[in-house]
PDB file of C-alpha atoms and ligand atoms in Angstrom:
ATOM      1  CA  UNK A 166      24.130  14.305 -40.617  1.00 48.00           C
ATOM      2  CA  UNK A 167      22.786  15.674 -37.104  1.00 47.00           C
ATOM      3  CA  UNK A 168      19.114  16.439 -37.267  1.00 48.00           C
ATOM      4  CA  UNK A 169      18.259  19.444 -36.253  1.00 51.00           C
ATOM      5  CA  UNK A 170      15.726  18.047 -33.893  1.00 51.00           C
ATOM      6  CA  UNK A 171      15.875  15.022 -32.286  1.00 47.00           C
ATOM      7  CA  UNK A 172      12.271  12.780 -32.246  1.00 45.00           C
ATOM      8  CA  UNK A 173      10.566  13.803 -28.780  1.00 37.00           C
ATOM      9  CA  UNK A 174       9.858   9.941 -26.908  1.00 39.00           C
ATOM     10  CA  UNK A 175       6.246   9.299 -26.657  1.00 44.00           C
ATOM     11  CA  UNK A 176       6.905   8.576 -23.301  1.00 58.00           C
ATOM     12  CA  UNK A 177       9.629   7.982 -20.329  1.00 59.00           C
ATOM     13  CA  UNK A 178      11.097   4.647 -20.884  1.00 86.00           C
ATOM     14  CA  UNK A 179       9.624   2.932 -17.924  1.00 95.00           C
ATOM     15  CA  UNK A 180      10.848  -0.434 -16.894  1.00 96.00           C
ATOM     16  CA  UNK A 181       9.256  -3.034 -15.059  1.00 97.00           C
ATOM     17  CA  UNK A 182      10.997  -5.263 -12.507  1.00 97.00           C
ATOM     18  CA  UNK A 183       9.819  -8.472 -11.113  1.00 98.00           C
ATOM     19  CA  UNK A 184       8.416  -8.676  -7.272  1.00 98.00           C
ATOM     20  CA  UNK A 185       7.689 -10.809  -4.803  1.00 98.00           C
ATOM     21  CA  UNK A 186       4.521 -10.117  -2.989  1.00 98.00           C
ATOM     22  CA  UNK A 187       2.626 -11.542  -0.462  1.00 98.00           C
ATOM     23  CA  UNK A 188      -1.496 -11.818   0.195  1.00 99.00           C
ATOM     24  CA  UNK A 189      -3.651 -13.203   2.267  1.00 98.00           C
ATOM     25  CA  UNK A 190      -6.963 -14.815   0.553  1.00 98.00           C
ATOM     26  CA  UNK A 191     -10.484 -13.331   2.140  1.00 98.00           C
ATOM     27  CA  UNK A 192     -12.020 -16.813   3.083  1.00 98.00           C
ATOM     28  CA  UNK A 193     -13.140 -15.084   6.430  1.00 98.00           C
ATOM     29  CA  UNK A 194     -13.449 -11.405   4.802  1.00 98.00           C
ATOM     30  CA  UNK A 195     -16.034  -9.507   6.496  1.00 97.00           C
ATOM     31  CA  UNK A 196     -16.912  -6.202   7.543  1.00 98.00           C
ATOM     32  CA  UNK A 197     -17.766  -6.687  11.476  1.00 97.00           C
ATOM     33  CA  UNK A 198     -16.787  -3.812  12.891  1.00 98.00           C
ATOM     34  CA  UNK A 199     -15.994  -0.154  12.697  1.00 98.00           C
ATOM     35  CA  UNK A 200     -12.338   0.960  12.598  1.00 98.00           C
ATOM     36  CA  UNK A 201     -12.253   3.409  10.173  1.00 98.00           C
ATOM     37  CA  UNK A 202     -15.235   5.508   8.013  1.00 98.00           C
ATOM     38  CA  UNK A 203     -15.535   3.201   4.879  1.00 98.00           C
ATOM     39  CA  UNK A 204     -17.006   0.034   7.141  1.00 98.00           C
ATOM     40  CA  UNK A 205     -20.381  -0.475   8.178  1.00 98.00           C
ATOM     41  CA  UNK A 206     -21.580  -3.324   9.465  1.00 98.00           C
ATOM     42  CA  UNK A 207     -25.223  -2.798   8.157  1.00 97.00           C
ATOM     43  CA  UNK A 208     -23.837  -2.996   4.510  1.00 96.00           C
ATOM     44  CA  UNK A 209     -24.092  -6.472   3.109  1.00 94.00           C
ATOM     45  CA  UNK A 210     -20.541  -7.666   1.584  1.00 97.00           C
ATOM     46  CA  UNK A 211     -20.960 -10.172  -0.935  1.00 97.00           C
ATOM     47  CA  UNK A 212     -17.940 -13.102  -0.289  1.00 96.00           C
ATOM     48  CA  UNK A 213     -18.114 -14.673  -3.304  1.00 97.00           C
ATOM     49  CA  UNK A 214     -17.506 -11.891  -5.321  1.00 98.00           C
ATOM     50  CA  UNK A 215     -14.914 -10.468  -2.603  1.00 98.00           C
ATOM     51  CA  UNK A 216     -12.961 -13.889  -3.333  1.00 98.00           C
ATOM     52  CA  UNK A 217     -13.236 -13.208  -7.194  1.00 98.00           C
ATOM     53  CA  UNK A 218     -11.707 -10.157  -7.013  1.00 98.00           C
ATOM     54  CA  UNK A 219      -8.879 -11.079  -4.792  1.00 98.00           C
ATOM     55  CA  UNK A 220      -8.350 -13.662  -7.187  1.00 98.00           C
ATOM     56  CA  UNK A 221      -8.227 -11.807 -10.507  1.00 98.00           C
ATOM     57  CA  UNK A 222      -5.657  -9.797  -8.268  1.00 98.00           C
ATOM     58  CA  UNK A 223      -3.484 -12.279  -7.538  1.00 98.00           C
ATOM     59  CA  UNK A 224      -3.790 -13.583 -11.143  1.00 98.00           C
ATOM     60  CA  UNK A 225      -2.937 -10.109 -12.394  1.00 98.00           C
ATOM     61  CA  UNK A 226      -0.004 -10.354 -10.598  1.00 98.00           C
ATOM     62  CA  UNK A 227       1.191 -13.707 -11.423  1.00 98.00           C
ATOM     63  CA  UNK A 228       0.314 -12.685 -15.610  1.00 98.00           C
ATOM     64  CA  UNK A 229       2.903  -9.965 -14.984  1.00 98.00           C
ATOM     65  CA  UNK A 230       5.213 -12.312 -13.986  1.00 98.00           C
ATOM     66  CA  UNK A 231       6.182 -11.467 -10.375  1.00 98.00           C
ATOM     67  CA  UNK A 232       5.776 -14.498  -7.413  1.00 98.00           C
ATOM     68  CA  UNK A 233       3.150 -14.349  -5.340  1.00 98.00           C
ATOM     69  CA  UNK A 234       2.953 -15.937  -2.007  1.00 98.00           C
ATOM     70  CA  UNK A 235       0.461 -16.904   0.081  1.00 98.00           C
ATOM     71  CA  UNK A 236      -0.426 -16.838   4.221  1.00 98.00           C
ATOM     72  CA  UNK A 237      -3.483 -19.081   6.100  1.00 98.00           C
ATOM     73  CA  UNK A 238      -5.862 -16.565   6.856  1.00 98.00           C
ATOM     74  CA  UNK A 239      -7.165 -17.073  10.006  1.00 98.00           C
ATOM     75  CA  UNK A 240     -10.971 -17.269  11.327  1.00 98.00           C
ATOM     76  CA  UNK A 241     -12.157 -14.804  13.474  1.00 98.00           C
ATOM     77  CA  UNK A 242     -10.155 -11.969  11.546  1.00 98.00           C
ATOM     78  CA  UNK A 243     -11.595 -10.351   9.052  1.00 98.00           C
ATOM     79  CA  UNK A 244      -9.231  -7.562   8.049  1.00 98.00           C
ATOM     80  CA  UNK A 245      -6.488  -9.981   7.814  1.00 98.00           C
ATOM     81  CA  UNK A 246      -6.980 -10.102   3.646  1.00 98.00           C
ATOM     82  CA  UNK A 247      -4.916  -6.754   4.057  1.00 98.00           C
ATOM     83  CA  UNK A 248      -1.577  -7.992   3.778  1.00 98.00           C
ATOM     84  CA  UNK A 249      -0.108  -4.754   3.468  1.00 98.00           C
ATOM     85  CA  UNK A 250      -0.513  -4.050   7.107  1.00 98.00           C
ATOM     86  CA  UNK A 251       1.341  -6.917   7.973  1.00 98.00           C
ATOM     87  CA  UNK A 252       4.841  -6.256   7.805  1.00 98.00           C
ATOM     88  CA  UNK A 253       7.101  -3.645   6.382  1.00 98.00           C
ATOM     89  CA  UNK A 254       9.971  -5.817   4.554  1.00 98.00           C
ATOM     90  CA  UNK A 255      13.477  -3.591   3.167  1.00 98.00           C
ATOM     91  CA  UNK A 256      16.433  -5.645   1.998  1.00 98.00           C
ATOM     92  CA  UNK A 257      15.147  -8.981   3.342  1.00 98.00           C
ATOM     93  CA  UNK A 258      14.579  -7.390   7.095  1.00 98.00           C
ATOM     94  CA  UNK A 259      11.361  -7.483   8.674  1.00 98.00           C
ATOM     95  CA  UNK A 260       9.714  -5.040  10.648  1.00 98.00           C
ATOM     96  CA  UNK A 261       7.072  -6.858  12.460  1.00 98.00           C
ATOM     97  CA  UNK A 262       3.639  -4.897  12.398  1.00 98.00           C
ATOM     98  CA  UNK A 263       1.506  -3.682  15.996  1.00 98.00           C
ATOM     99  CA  UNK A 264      -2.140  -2.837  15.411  1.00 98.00           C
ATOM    100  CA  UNK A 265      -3.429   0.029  16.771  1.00 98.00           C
ATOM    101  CA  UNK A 266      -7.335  -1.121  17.031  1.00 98.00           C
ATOM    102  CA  UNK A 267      -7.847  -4.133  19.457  1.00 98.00           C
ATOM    103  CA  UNK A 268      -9.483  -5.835  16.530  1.00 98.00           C
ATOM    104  CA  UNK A 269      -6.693  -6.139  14.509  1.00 98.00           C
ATOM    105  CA  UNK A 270      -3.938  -6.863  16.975  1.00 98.00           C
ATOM    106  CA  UNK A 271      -3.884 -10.540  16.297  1.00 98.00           C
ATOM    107  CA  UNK A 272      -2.305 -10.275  13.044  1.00 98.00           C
ATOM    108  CA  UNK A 273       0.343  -9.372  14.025  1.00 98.00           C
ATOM    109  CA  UNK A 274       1.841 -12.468  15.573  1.00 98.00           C
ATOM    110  CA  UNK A 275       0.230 -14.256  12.341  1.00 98.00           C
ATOM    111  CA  UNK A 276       1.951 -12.298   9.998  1.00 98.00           C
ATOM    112  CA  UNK A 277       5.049 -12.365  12.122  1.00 98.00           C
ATOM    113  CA  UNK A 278       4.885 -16.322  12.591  1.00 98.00           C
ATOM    114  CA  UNK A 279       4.607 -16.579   8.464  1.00 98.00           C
ATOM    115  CA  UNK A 280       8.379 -14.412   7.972  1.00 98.00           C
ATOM    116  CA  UNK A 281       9.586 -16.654  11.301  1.00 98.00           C
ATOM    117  CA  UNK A 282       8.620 -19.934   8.688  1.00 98.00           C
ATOM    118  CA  UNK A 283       9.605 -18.451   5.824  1.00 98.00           C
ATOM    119  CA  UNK A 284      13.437 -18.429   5.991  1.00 97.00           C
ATOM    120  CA  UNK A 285      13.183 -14.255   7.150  1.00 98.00           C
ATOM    121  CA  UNK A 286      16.102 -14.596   9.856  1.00 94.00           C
ATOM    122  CA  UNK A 287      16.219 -10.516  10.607  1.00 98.00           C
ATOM    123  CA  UNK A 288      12.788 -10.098  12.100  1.00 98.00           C
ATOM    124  CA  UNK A 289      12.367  -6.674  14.816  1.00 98.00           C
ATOM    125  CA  UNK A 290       9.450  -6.432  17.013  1.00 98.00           C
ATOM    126  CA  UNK A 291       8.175  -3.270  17.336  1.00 98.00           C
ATOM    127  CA  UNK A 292       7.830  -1.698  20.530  1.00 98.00           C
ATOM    128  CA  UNK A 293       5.521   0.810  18.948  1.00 98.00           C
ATOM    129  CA  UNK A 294       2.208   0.818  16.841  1.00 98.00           C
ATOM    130  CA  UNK A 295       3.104   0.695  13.180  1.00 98.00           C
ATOM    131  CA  UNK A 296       0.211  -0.781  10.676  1.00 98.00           C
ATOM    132  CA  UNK A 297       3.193  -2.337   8.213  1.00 98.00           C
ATOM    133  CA  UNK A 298       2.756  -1.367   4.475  1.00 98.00           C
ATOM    134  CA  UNK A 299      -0.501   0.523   5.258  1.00 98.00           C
ATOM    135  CA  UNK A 300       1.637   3.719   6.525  1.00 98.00           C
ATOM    136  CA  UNK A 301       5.166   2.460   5.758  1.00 98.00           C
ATOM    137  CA  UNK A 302       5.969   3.686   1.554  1.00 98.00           C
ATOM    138  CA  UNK A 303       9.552   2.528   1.030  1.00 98.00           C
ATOM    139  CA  UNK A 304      10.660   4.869  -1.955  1.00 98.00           C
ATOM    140  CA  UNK A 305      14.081   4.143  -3.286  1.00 96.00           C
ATOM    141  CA  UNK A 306      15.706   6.404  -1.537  1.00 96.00           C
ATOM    142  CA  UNK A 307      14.162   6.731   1.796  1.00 98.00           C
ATOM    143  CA  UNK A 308      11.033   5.555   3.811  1.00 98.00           C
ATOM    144  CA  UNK A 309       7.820   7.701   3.321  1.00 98.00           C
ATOM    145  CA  UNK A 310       5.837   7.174   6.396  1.00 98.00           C
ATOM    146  CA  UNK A 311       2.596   8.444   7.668  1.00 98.00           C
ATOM    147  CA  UNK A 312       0.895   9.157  11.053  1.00 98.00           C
ATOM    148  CA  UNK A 313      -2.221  10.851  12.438  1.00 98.00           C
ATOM    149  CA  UNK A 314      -4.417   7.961  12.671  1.00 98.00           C
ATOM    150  CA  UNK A 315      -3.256   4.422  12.907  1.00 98.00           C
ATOM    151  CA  UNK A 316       0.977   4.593  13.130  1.00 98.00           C
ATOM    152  CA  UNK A 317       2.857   5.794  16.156  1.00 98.00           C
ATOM    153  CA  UNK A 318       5.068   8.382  15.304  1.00 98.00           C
ATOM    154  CA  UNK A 319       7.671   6.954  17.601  1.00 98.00           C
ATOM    155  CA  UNK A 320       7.848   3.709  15.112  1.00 98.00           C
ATOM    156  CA  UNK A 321       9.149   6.151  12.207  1.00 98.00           C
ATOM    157  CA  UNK A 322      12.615   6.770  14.517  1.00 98.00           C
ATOM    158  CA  UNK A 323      12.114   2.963  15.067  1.00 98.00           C
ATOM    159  CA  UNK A 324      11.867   1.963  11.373  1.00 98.00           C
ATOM    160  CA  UNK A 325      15.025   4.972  10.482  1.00 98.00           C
ATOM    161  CA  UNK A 326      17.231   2.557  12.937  1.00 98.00           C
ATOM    162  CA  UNK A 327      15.699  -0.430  12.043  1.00 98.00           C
ATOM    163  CA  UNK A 328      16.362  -0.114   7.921  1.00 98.00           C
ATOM    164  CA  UNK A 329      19.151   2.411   8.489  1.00 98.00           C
ATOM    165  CA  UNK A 330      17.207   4.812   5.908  1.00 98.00           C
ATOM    166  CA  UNK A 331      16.055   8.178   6.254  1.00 98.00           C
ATOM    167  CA  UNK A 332      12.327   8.167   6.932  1.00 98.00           C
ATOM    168  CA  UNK A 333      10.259  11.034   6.292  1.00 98.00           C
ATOM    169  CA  UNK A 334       7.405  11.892   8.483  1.00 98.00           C
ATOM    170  CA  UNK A 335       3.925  12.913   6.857  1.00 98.00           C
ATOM    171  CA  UNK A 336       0.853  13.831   8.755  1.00 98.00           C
ATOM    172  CA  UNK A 337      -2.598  12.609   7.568  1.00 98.00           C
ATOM    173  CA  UNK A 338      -5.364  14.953   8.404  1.00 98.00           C
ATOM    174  CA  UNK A 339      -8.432  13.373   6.736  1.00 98.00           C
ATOM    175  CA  UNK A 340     -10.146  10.183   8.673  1.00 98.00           C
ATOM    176  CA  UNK A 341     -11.093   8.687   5.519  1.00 98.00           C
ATOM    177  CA  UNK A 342      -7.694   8.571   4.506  1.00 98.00           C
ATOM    178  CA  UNK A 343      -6.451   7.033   7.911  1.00 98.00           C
ATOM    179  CA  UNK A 344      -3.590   4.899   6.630  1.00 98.00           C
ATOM    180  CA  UNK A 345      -0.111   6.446   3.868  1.00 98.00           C
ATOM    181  CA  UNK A 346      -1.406   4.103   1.296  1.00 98.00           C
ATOM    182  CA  UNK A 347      -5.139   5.537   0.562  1.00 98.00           C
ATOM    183  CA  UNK A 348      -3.858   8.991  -0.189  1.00 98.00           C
ATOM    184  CA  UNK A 349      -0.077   7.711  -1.910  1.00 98.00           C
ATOM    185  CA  UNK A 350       1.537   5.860  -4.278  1.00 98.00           C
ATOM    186  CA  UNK A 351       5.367   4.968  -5.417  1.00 98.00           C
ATOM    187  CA  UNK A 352       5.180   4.645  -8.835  1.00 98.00           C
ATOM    188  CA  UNK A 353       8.642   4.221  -8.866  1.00 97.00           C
ATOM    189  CA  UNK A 354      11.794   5.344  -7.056  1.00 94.00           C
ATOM    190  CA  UNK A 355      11.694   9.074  -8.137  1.00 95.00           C
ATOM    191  CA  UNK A 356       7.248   9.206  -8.913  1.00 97.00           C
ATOM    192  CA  UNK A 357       4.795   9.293  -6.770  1.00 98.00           C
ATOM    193  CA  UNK A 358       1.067  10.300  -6.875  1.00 98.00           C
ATOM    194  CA  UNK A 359      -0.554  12.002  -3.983  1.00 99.00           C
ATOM    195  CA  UNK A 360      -3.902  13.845  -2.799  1.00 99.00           C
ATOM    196  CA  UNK A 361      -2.539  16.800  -0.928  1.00 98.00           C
ATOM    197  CA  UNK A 362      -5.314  17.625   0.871  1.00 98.00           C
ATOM    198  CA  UNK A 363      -5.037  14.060   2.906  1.00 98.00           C
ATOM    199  CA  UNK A 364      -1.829  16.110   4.449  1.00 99.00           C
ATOM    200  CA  UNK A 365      -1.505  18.742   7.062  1.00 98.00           C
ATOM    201  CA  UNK A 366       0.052  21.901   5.554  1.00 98.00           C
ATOM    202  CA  UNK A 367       3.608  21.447   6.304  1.00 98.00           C
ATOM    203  CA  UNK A 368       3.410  18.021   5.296  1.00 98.00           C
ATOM    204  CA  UNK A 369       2.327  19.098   1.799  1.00 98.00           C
ATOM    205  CA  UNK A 370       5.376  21.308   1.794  1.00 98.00           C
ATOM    206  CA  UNK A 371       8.014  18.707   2.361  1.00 98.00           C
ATOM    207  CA  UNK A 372       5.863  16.477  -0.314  1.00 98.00           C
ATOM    208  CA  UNK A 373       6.070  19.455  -2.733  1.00 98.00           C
ATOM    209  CA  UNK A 374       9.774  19.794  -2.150  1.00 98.00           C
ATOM    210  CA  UNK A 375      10.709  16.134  -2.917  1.00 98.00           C
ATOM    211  CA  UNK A 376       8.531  15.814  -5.653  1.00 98.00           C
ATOM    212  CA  UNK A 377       7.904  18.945  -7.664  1.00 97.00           C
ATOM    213  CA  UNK A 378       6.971  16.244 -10.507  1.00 96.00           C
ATOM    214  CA  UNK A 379       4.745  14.218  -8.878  1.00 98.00           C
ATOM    215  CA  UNK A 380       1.150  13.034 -10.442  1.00 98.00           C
ATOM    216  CA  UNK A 381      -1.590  14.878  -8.160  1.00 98.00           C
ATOM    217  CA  UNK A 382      -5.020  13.074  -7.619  1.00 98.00           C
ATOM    218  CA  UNK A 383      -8.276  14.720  -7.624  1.00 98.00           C
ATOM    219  CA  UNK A 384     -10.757  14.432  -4.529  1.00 98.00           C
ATOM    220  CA  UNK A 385     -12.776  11.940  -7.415  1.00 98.00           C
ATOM    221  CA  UNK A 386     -10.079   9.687  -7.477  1.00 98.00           C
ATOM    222  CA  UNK A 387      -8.842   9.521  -4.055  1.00 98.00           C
ATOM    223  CA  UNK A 388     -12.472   8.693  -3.254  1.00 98.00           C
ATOM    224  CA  UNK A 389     -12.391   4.984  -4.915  1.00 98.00           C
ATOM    225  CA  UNK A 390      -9.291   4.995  -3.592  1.00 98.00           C
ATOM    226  CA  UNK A 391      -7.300   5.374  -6.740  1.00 98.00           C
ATOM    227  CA  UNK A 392      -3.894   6.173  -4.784  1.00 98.00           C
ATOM    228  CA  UNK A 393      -4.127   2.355  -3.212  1.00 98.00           C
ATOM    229  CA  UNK A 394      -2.073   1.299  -6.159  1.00 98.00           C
ATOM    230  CA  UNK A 395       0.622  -1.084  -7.038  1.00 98.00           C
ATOM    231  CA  UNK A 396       3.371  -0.247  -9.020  1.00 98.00           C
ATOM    232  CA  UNK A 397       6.203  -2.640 -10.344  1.00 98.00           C
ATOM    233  CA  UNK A 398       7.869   0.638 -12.308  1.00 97.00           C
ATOM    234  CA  UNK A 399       5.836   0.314 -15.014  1.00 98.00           C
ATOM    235  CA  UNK A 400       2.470  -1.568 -14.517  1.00 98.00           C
ATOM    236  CA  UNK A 401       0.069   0.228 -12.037  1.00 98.00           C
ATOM    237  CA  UNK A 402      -2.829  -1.577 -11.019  1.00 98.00           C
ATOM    238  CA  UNK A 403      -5.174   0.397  -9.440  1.00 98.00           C
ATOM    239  CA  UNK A 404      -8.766   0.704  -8.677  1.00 98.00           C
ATOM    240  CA  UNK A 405     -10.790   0.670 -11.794  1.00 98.00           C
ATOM    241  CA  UNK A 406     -12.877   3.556 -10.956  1.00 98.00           C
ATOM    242  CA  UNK A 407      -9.839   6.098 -10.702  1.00 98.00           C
ATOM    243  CA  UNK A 408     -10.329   7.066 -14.370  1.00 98.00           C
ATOM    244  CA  UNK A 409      -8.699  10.477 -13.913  1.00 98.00           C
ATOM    245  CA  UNK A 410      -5.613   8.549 -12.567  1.00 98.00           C
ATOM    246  CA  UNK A 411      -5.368   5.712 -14.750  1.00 98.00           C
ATOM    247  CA  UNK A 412      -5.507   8.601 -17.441  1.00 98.00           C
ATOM    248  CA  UNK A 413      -2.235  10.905 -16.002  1.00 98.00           C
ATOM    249  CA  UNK A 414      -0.667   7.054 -15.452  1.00 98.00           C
ATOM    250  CA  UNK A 415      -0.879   6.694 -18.901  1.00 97.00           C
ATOM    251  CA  UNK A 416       0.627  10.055 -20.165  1.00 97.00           C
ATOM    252  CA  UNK A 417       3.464   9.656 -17.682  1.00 96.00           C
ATOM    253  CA  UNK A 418       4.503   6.380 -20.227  1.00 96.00           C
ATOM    254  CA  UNK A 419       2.796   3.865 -17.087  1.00 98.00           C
ATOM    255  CA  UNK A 420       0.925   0.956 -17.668  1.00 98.00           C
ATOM    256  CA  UNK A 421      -2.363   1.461 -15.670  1.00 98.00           C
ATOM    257  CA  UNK A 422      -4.241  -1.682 -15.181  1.00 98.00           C
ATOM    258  CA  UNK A 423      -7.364  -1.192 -13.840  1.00 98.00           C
ATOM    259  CA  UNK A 424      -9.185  -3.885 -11.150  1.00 98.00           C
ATOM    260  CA  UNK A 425     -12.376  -4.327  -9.472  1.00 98.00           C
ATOM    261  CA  UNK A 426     -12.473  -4.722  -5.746  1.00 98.00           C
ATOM    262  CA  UNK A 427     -15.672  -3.359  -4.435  1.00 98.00           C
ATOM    263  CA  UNK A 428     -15.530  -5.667  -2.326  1.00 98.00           C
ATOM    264  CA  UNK A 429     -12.716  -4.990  -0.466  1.00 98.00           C
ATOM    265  CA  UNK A 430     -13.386  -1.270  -0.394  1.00 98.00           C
ATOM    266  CA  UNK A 431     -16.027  -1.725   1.882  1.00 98.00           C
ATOM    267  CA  UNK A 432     -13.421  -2.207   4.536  1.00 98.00           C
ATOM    268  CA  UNK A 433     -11.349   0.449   3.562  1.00 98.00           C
ATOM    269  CA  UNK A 434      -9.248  -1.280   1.521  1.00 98.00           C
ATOM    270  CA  UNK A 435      -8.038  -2.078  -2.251  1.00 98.00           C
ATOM    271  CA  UNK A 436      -5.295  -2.965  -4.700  1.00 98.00           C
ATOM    272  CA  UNK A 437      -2.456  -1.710  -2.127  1.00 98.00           C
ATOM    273  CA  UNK A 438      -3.889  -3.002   0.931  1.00 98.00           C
ATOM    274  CA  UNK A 439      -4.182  -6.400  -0.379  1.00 98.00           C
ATOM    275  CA  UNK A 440      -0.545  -6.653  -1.152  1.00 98.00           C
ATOM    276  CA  UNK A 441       2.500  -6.612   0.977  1.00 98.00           C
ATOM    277  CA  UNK A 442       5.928  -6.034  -1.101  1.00 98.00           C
ATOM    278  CA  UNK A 443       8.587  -8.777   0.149  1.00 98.00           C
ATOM    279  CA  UNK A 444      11.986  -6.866  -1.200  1.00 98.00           C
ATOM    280  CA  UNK A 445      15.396  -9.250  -1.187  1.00 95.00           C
TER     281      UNK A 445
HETATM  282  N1  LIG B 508     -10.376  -2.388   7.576  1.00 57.65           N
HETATM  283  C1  LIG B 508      -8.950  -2.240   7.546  1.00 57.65           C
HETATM  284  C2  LIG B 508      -8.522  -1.232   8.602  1.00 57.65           C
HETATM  285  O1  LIG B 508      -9.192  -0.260   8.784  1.00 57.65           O
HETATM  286  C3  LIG B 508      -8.478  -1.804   6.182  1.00 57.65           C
HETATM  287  C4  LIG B 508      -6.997  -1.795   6.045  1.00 57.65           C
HETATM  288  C5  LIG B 508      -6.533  -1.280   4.723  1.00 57.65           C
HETATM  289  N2  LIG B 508      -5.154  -1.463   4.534  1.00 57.65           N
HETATM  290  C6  LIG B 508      -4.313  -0.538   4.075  1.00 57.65           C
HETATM  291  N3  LIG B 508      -3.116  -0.896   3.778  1.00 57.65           N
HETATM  292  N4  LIG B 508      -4.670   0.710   3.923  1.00 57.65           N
HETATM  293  O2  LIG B 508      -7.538  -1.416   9.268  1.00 57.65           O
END
């Protein structure tokens, strides 16, 4: 006999797959200088407790059973602990990163030199600024890809060629949300979670038009940068303070998994920044 209605799911059936990231540990984290509106130099950073976050991080990762790898951090940079910016990696191809701020240009090479040593044969050297992960989202079906403050728009037509996948432009407007991954997420390859007002008008359209579904922050959880996030389709780790977040995670049938890295933030950085996907 047919019911006449059929039991509603709780939830989406969401599915986690295992990943492959890369991170750098903070032995030389510090906030030196002034590249973007979260770091001041007067602030005291405490290292100790910056490594004990990075670690329960890592450990996360590793207790959800994905691989994590490792690269020598090297003295004299600071911001290097944000292994997102280091590469943008699609199908085993590597798109070398190109810092925009003086400070940060040395990691590029470094990062590069660690894919060049790690069996990554298909590496591309950009010819034009692009800060890796930080403004590079790859979503399934195409690249999302930001600009406005650190990225050259030019490297978007560079990555399209590159990956040979659409990418889709998408102007940042607000300084303290200077790099793709402070204001977005990929949840997974049709979700995503956004604070629209990080993006210029038409920007918000063509967000709004490719995701009529997606999981809107609040201004409160953008703040403690709750859209730096980490999603392996069905765990999301995510700044701890993003309550409002972790909370729509959770009635979307995600896992949110909520981490400390105070830390971190005071560089402008979190969960996302810390962690650079490697995709095969
Ligand atoms: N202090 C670093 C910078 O301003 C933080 C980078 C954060 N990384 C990221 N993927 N958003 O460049």
């Amino acid at each position: 006999m047919i019911p006449e209605t059929l039991p509603v799911p709780s939830a989406a059936q969401r599915v986690a797959t295992p990943r492959r990231y890369l991170m750098c540990p903070p032995d030389h984290f510090a906030v030196t200088y002034t590249i973007n509106p979260w770091m001041d130099p007067e602030t005291p950073v405490d290292a100790s407790l910056a490594a004990r976050q990075w670690e329960a991080l890592r450990d996360a990762y590793l207790d959800l059973g994905h691989q994590v790898d490792a690269i020598k951090p090297v003295e004299g940079l600071p911001d290097m602990v944000f292994a997102a910016n280091g590469a943008t990696v699609v199908a085993g191809k590597v798109l070398a990163a190109s810092f925009r701020n003086q400070e940060r240009q040395p990691e590029g090479p470094a990062y590069r030199e660690w894919f060049r040593r790690n069996g990554f044969s298909e590496i591309h050297d950009p010819a034009f600024v692009n800060e890796g992960e930080g403004d590079f989202l790859f979503a399934g079906r195409w690249v999302l890809a930001g600009h406005g403050f650190r990225s050259d728009p030019h490297a978007h037509l560079e990555a399209q060629e590159f990956f040979g996948l659409p990418v889709i432009g998408l102007r940042l407007v607000d300084p303290r949300y200077y790099h793709l991954d402070t204001a977005m997420a990929v949840l997974d390859e049709t979700t995503v979670a956004y604070f629209p007002e990080a993006f210029s008008p038409g920007s918000q359209d063509v967000l709004r038009r490719l995701y009529p579904d997606a999981i809107i922050a609040t201004a409160e959880d953008a703040a403690v940068f709750g859209l730096n996030a980490v999603s392996d389709g069905l765990n999301v780790l995510l700044p701890r303070e993003a309550t409002g977040l972790i909370a729509q995670l959770a009635e979307r049938g995600f896992q949110p998994i909520g981490m400390d890295l105070s830390e971190l933030l005071k560089a402008g950085g979190s969960v996302k920044c810390c962690t650079l996907e490697l995709r095969d």
